[in-house]
Amino acid sequence: MAFRGAVITFPGSNCDRDMAVALEKVSGEPAIRVWHGDADLPEGVDFIAIPGGFSYGDYLRCGAIASRSPIMRAVIAAAGRGVPVLGVCNGFQVLTESELLPGALMRNAQLTFTCRTVPLTVENSQSLFTAGYEAGQTINIPVAHHDGNYFADTQTLDRLEGEGRVAFRYADEVNGSQRSIAGILNQAGNVLGMMPHPERAIEPELGGSDGRALFESAIKGLVDS
Amino acid sequence: MKVRVYVSLKPGVLDPQGRAVHHALEGLGFAGVDDVRVGRFIEMDVADDTTDEALDDMCRKLLANMVIENYRIEKLETA
């Protein structure tokens, strides 16, 4: 089965090309580019990536307007059918605003835009996206965000932890996130949102390749299924 | 009809922006400011027959993020 990955572009997305390159390099198949105003996803898409950037200029709230765009109705429907959806950085914000993932991303506690490579702890190595890692493993992935401070109420946080839905945690303090959460899964395990950028760490030439296993896991999981 | 929507962070949600503003006020020598919360103010011109239900819907579906924010609607009837 040939892998058909799609990358959504909103006005203001700026990591969409990096995401498309990462999908192509790892899968060997060209990524399909999808515009935010489209009402439908291309036929047979089996992986959807929502990239980083500043969709709609981050007006109102980060990811809020993008989450109500025409294409997101199709993405939400696809996620409901079990199609894997990966949201990175602004993509994570779009996923929480869409209510595909719980919680919200607030302004970084220290108020500064943080752009550096940070260590993450892999918390869950059983998901489609994280099967290529070992639980407890530390990986180094770049972050670049102003609003990555994950917030959810205590009950939601307890549920995420109890259900093994915390995929990645910051090994060091980065942005004030509740329980140092860097990435979470939905209940079905087919939607992952994370602030760090795995697509910026897929080969040594980029300064690191710890993000590659995420794409490899997801693509292998799909092609094998 | 003019409608004003005030969106504010829920009590208990840390407001780093408010904290920075608070700190700046202190730096300017203003004493006695206990806390600062920064919110958002949205003014809309809507048809006079817009229902309260529709306004609530706008707030819940887009203008406020109900995970972290509350909203308050103020209607200014134009005579």
Tab-separated table of C-alpha atoms in Angstrom:
chain	number	residue	atom	x	y	z
A	1	MET	CA	0.000	0.000	0.000
A	2	ALA	CA	1.439	3.343	-1.013
A	3	PHE	CA	1.485	5.945	1.724
A	4	ARG	CA	-0.679	9.000	1.067
A	5	GLY	CA	0.171	11.775	3.503
A	6	ALA	CA	-1.433	15.223	3.343
A	7	VAL	CA	-0.159	18.515	4.744
A	8	ILE	CA	-2.679	21.288	5.385
A	9	THR	CA	-1.641	24.876	4.669
A	10	PHE	CA	-3.440	27.817	6.272
A	11	PRO	CA	-2.663	31.452	5.510
A	12	GLY	CA	0.290	32.020	7.828
A	13	SER	CA	1.497	28.412	8.045
A	14	ASN	CA	5.285	28.422	7.722
A	15	CYS	CA	6.390	24.883	8.576
A	16	ASP	CA	4.220	23.218	5.932
A	17	ARG	CA	7.081	22.713	3.501
A	18	ASP	CA	9.320	21.223	6.215
A	19	MET	CA	6.513	18.851	7.145
A	20	ALA	CA	5.974	17.829	3.513
A	21	VAL	CA	9.724	17.241	3.063
A	22	ALA	CA	9.839	15.113	6.232
A	23	LEU	CA	6.904	12.966	5.063
A	24	GLU	CA	8.459	12.540	1.618
A	25	LYS	CA	11.937	11.713	2.908
A	26	VAL	CA	10.686	9.123	5.345
A	27	SER	CA	7.941	7.531	3.230
A	28	GLY	CA	9.446	7.904	-0.228
A	29	GLU	CA	6.064	9.160	-1.449
A	30	PRO	CA	5.264	12.786	-2.321
A	31	ALA	CA	3.115	14.577	0.246
A	32	ILE	CA	-0.199	15.992	-0.934
A	33	ARG	CA	-0.594	19.691	-0.179
A	34	VAL	CA	-4.066	20.794	0.884
A	35	TRP	CA	-5.312	24.390	1.127
A	36	HIS	CA	-7.361	25.549	4.129
A	37	GLY	CA	-10.275	26.700	1.974
A	38	ASP	CA	-10.815	23.264	0.436
A	39	ALA	CA	-13.885	21.516	1.761
A	40	ASP	CA	-12.638	17.994	1.113
A	41	LEU	CA	-9.476	15.990	1.574
A	42	PRO	CA	-8.052	14.213	-1.470
A	43	GLU	CA	-9.336	10.676	-1.965
A	44	GLY	CA	-7.561	7.969	0.007
A	45	VAL	CA	-5.500	10.160	2.334
A	46	ASP	CA	-4.214	8.014	5.179
A	47	PHE	CA	-2.200	10.523	7.224
A	48	ILE	CA	-2.882	14.216	7.868
A	49	ALA	CA	-0.309	16.681	9.189
A	50	ILE	CA	-1.205	20.121	10.508
A	51	PRO	CA	2.011	22.146	10.470
A	52	GLY	CA	3.439	24.915	12.580
A	53	GLY	CA	3.260	28.606	11.839
A	54	PHE	CA	0.885	31.435	12.585
A	55	SER	CA	-2.394	30.461	10.964
A	56	TYR	CA	-4.547	33.519	10.251
A	57	GLY	CA	-1.894	35.629	11.955
A	58	ASP	CA	-2.755	34.066	15.338
A	59	TYR	CA	-5.669	36.541	15.438
A	60	LEU	CA	-8.247	36.038	18.187
A	61	ARG	CA	-6.306	33.085	19.691
A	62	CYS	CA	-3.593	30.850	18.244
A	63	GLY	CA	-5.251	28.257	16.027
A	64	ALA	CA	-8.799	29.460	16.727
A	65	ILE	CA	-9.740	30.696	13.277
A	66	ALA	CA	-7.920	27.859	11.504
A	67	SER	CA	-9.856	25.348	13.581
A	68	ARG	CA	-13.112	26.732	12.107
A	69	SER	CA	-11.870	26.739	8.483
A	70	PRO	CA	-13.588	24.585	5.830
A	71	ILE	CA	-10.841	21.956	5.626
A	72	MET	CA	-10.931	21.340	9.372
A	73	ARG	CA	-14.467	19.999	9.110
A	74	ALA	CA	-13.059	17.335	6.786
A	75	VAL	CA	-10.061	16.737	9.087
A	76	ILE	CA	-12.335	16.306	12.129
A	77	ALA	CA	-14.481	13.834	10.179
A	78	ALA	CA	-11.365	11.922	9.041
A	79	ALA	CA	-9.989	11.825	12.601
A	80	GLY	CA	-13.335	10.383	13.689
A	81	ARG	CA	-12.906	7.589	11.124
A	82	GLY	CA	-9.504	6.795	12.628
A	83	VAL	CA	-7.223	8.536	10.102
A	84	PRO	CA	-3.992	9.530	11.922
A	85	VAL	CA	-3.653	13.284	12.451
A	86	LEU	CA	-0.417	14.909	13.618
A	87	GLY	CA	-0.490	18.541	14.739
A	88	VAL	CA	2.817	20.256	15.470
A	89	CYS	CA	3.161	23.615	17.248
A	90	ASN	CA	0.451	25.813	15.692
A	91	GLY	CA	-1.014	22.502	14.513
A	92	PHE	CA	-1.324	21.410	18.158
A	93	GLN	CA	-3.083	24.697	18.922
A	94	VAL	CA	-5.459	24.046	16.007
A	95	LEU	CA	-6.199	20.554	17.375
A	96	THR	CA	-7.077	21.805	20.866
A	97	GLU	CA	-9.183	24.634	19.419
A	98	SER	CA	-10.946	22.001	17.266
A	99	GLU	CA	-11.578	19.958	20.422
A	100	LEU	CA	-9.917	16.951	18.809
A	101	LEU	CA	-7.594	17.184	21.817
A	102	PRO	CA	-8.459	18.512	25.296
A	103	GLY	CA	-6.978	21.574	26.966
A	104	ALA	CA	-5.582	24.818	25.606
A	105	LEU	CA	-2.195	26.360	24.840
A	106	MET	CA	-1.496	29.619	26.590
A	107	ARG	CA	1.254	32.231	26.455
A	108	ASN	CA	4.615	30.849	27.680
A	109	ALA	CA	4.924	31.426	31.422
A	110	GLN	CA	8.194	33.349	31.005
A	111	LEU	CA	6.565	35.432	28.226
A	112	THR	CA	9.419	34.931	25.781
A	113	PHE	CA	9.410	33.233	22.405
A	114	THR	CA	11.444	30.093	22.995
A	115	CYS	CA	13.483	28.725	20.096
A	116	ARG	CA	15.996	25.998	20.941
A	117	THR	CA	16.431	22.245	21.012
A	118	VAL	CA	15.035	20.715	24.198
A	119	PRO	CA	15.152	17.234	25.729
A	120	LEU	CA	11.837	15.373	25.846
A	121	THR	CA	10.938	12.220	27.715
A	122	VAL	CA	8.935	9.683	25.739
A	123	GLU	CA	6.079	8.739	28.053
A	124	ASN	CA	4.103	6.418	25.829
A	125	SER	CA	5.814	4.090	23.355
A	126	GLN	CA	2.689	2.127	22.448
A	127	SER	CA	1.006	4.572	20.093
A	128	LEU	CA	1.072	4.654	16.315
A	129	PHE	CA	3.297	7.739	16.488
A	130	THR	CA	5.648	6.672	19.263
A	131	ALA	CA	6.146	2.933	18.702
A	132	GLY	CA	9.648	3.637	17.378
A	133	TYR	CA	10.764	4.961	20.758
A	134	GLU	CA	11.197	3.351	24.135
A	135	ALA	CA	9.212	4.526	27.134
A	136	GLY	CA	11.392	6.733	29.313
A	137	GLN	CA	13.796	7.473	26.462
A	138	THR	CA	15.095	11.037	26.185
A	139	ILE	CA	15.049	12.589	22.723
A	140	ASN	CA	16.147	16.040	21.563
A	141	ILE	CA	13.669	17.984	19.454
A	142	PRO	CA	13.565	21.715	18.619
A	143	VAL	CA	10.842	23.984	19.949
A	144	ALA	CA	9.954	27.401	18.549
A	145	HIS	CA	6.877	28.934	20.104
A	146	HIS	CA	5.374	31.758	22.119
A	147	ASP	CA	2.194	29.996	23.178
A	148	GLY	CA	3.127	26.472	24.199
A	149	ASN	CA	2.070	26.550	27.829
A	150	TYR	CA	-0.272	23.569	28.026
A	151	PHE	CA	-3.271	24.048	30.286
A	152	ALA	CA	-6.089	21.712	31.262
A	153	ASP	CA	-8.058	21.302	34.484
A	154	THR	CA	-6.881	18.762	37.069
A	155	GLN	CA	-9.542	16.242	36.144
A	156	THR	CA	-8.522	16.321	32.466
A	157	LEU	CA	-4.828	16.078	33.341
A	158	ASP	CA	-5.503	13.069	35.597
A	159	ARG	CA	-7.491	11.417	32.838
A	160	LEU	CA	-4.717	12.023	30.272
A	161	GLU	CA	-2.141	10.524	32.618
A	162	GLY	CA	-4.373	7.605	33.637
A	163	GLU	CA	-5.120	6.680	30.044
A	164	GLY	CA	-1.465	6.908	28.972
A	165	ARG	CA	-2.246	9.806	26.658
A	166	VAL	CA	0.732	11.966	27.583
A	167	ALA	CA	3.044	11.125	24.669
A	168	PHE	CA	5.947	13.454	25.473
A	169	ARG	CA	6.994	15.517	28.461
A	170	TYR	CA	9.642	18.247	28.637
A	171	ALA	CA	12.633	16.925	30.572
A	172	ASP	CA	13.414	20.523	31.641
A	173	GLU	CA	11.124	23.477	32.282
A	174	VAL	CA	10.389	25.145	28.922
A	175	ASN	CA	7.156	27.124	28.975
A	176	GLY	CA	5.221	26.494	32.181
A	177	SER	CA	3.099	23.646	30.798
A	178	GLN	CA	0.971	21.782	33.324
A	179	ARG	CA	2.870	18.633	34.360
A	180	SER	CA	5.505	19.514	31.714
A	181	ILE	CA	3.270	18.156	28.967
A	182	ALA	CA	4.785	18.559	25.491
A	183	GLY	CA	2.472	16.279	23.491
A	184	ILE	CA	-0.789	14.394	23.987
A	185	LEU	CA	-2.877	11.782	22.208
A	186	ASN	CA	-6.634	11.587	21.776
A	187	GLN	CA	-8.532	8.728	23.369
A	188	ALA	CA	-8.446	6.570	20.241
A	189	GLY	CA	-4.702	7.193	19.844
A	190	ASN	CA	-4.911	8.389	16.235
A	191	VAL	CA	-4.494	12.118	16.940
A	192	LEU	CA	-1.214	13.485	18.329
A	193	GLY	CA	-0.587	17.128	19.135
A	194	MET	CA	2.840	18.354	20.232
A	195	MET	CA	4.606	21.703	20.531
A	196	PRO	CA	8.149	20.486	19.598
A	197	HIS	CA	8.950	20.066	15.893
A	198	PRO	CA	9.891	16.471	14.964
A	199	GLU	CA	9.982	17.459	11.272
A	200	ARG	CA	12.970	19.684	12.046
A	201	ALA	CA	14.926	16.707	13.370
A	202	ILE	CA	14.818	13.977	10.747
A	203	GLU	CA	18.471	13.838	9.667
A	204	PRO	CA	21.867	14.739	11.147
A	205	GLU	CA	22.286	17.593	8.644
A	206	LEU	CA	19.419	19.369	10.437
A	207	GLY	CA	21.219	19.101	13.759
A	208	GLY	CA	19.524	15.939	14.916
A	209	SER	CA	17.464	12.975	13.806
A	210	ASP	CA	15.472	12.103	16.923
A	211	GLY	CA	12.214	13.125	15.248
A	212	ARG	CA	12.560	10.651	12.420
A	213	ALA	CA	11.277	7.662	14.411
A	214	LEU	CA	7.945	9.408	14.902
A	215	PHE	CA	7.326	9.553	11.151
A	216	GLU	CA	8.789	6.088	10.625
A	217	SER	CA	6.495	4.620	13.292
A	218	ALA	CA	3.377	6.222	11.867
A	219	ILE	CA	4.178	5.393	8.249
A	220	LYS	CA	5.223	1.830	9.024
A	221	GLY	CA	2.109	1.338	11.147
A	222	LEU	CA	-0.054	2.451	8.249
A	223	VAL	CA	1.694	0.557	5.486
A	224	ASP	CA	1.743	-2.637	7.578
A	225	SER	CA	-1.934	-2.402	8.480
B	1	MET	CA	-27.369	47.120	17.730
B	2	LYS	CA	-23.915	47.383	19.188
B	3	VAL	CA	-22.730	44.450	21.235
B	4	ARG	CA	-19.685	44.382	23.415
B	5	VAL	CA	-18.127	41.088	24.394
B	6	TYR	CA	-15.613	40.944	27.204
B	7	VAL	CA	-13.489	37.812	27.232
B	8	SER	CA	-11.425	37.105	30.321
B	9	LEU	CA	-9.397	34.210	31.671
B	10	LYS	CA	-11.231	32.024	34.175
B	11	PRO	CA	-10.289	32.525	37.806
B	12	GLY	CA	-7.411	30.249	38.749
B	13	VAL	CA	-5.916	30.193	35.244
B	14	LEU	CA	-2.468	31.732	35.440
B	15	ASP	CA	-2.233	34.907	33.352
B	16	PRO	CA	1.438	35.509	32.470
B	17	GLN	CA	0.486	38.606	30.479
B	18	GLY	CA	-1.387	40.104	33.426
B	19	ARG	CA	1.534	39.307	35.657
B	20	ALA	CA	3.955	41.134	33.351
B	21	VAL	CA	1.679	44.188	33.257
B	22	HIS	CA	1.377	44.071	37.037
B	23	HIS	CA	5.148	43.999	37.332
B	24	ALA	CA	5.455	46.992	34.974
B	25	LEU	CA	2.908	48.994	36.992
B	26	GLU	CA	4.922	48.326	40.131
B	27	GLY	CA	8.035	49.414	38.258
B	28	LEU	CA	6.330	52.723	37.499
B	29	GLY	CA	5.772	53.221	41.214
B	30	PHE	CA	2.028	52.495	41.385
B	31	ALA	CA	1.499	50.972	44.798
B	32	GLY	CA	-1.501	48.960	45.940
B	33	VAL	CA	-2.227	47.056	42.731
B	34	ASP	CA	-3.070	43.574	43.985
B	35	ASP	CA	-3.522	41.728	40.726
B	36	VAL	CA	-3.828	42.330	36.966
B	37	ARG	CA	-5.718	40.178	34.490
B	38	VAL	CA	-5.542	40.943	30.777
B	39	GLY	CA	-8.609	40.121	28.699
B	40	ARG	CA	-10.030	40.870	25.281
B	41	PHE	CA	-12.728	43.293	24.222
B	42	ILE	CA	-14.714	42.654	21.054
B	43	GLU	CA	-17.246	45.128	19.679
B	44	MET	CA	-19.751	44.021	17.073
B	45	ASP	CA	-22.487	45.694	15.059
B	46	VAL	CA	-25.279	43.162	14.666
B	47	ALA	CA	-28.836	43.181	13.342
B	48	ASP	CA	-31.311	44.431	15.939
B	49	ASP	CA	-33.188	41.136	15.908
B	50	THR	CA	-30.093	39.078	16.804
B	51	THR	CA	-31.146	36.798	19.642
B	52	ASP	CA	-29.334	36.326	22.944
B	53	GLU	CA	-29.024	32.691	22.016
B	54	ALA	CA	-27.191	33.565	18.805
B	55	LEU	CA	-24.834	35.890	20.682
B	56	ASP	CA	-24.065	33.168	23.231
B	57	ASP	CA	-23.447	30.791	20.372
B	58	MET	CA	-20.939	33.189	18.794
B	59	CYS	CA	-19.080	33.447	22.077
B	60	ARG	CA	-19.018	29.736	22.761
B	61	LYS	CA	-18.136	28.672	19.227
B	62	LEU	CA	-15.457	31.229	18.428
B	63	LEU	CA	-14.966	34.371	20.491
B	64	ALA	CA	-14.051	32.662	23.765
B	65	ASN	CA	-12.178	29.444	24.437
B	66	MET	CA	-14.379	27.860	27.075
B	67	VAL	CA	-11.485	25.735	28.385
B	68	ILE	CA	-9.723	28.776	29.797
B	69	GLU	CA	-11.972	31.798	29.291
B	70	ASN	CA	-15.257	33.319	30.413
B	71	TYR	CA	-17.236	35.895	28.478
B	72	ARG	CA	-19.707	38.627	29.288
B	73	ILE	CA	-22.046	40.241	26.765
B	74	GLU	CA	-23.166	43.847	26.985
B	75	LYS	CA	-25.840	45.103	24.582
B	76	LEU	CA	-26.125	48.773	23.703
B	77	GLU	CA	-29.614	49.323	22.313
B	78	THR	CA	-29.545	52.024	19.658
B	79	ALA	CA	-32.626	54.207	19.976
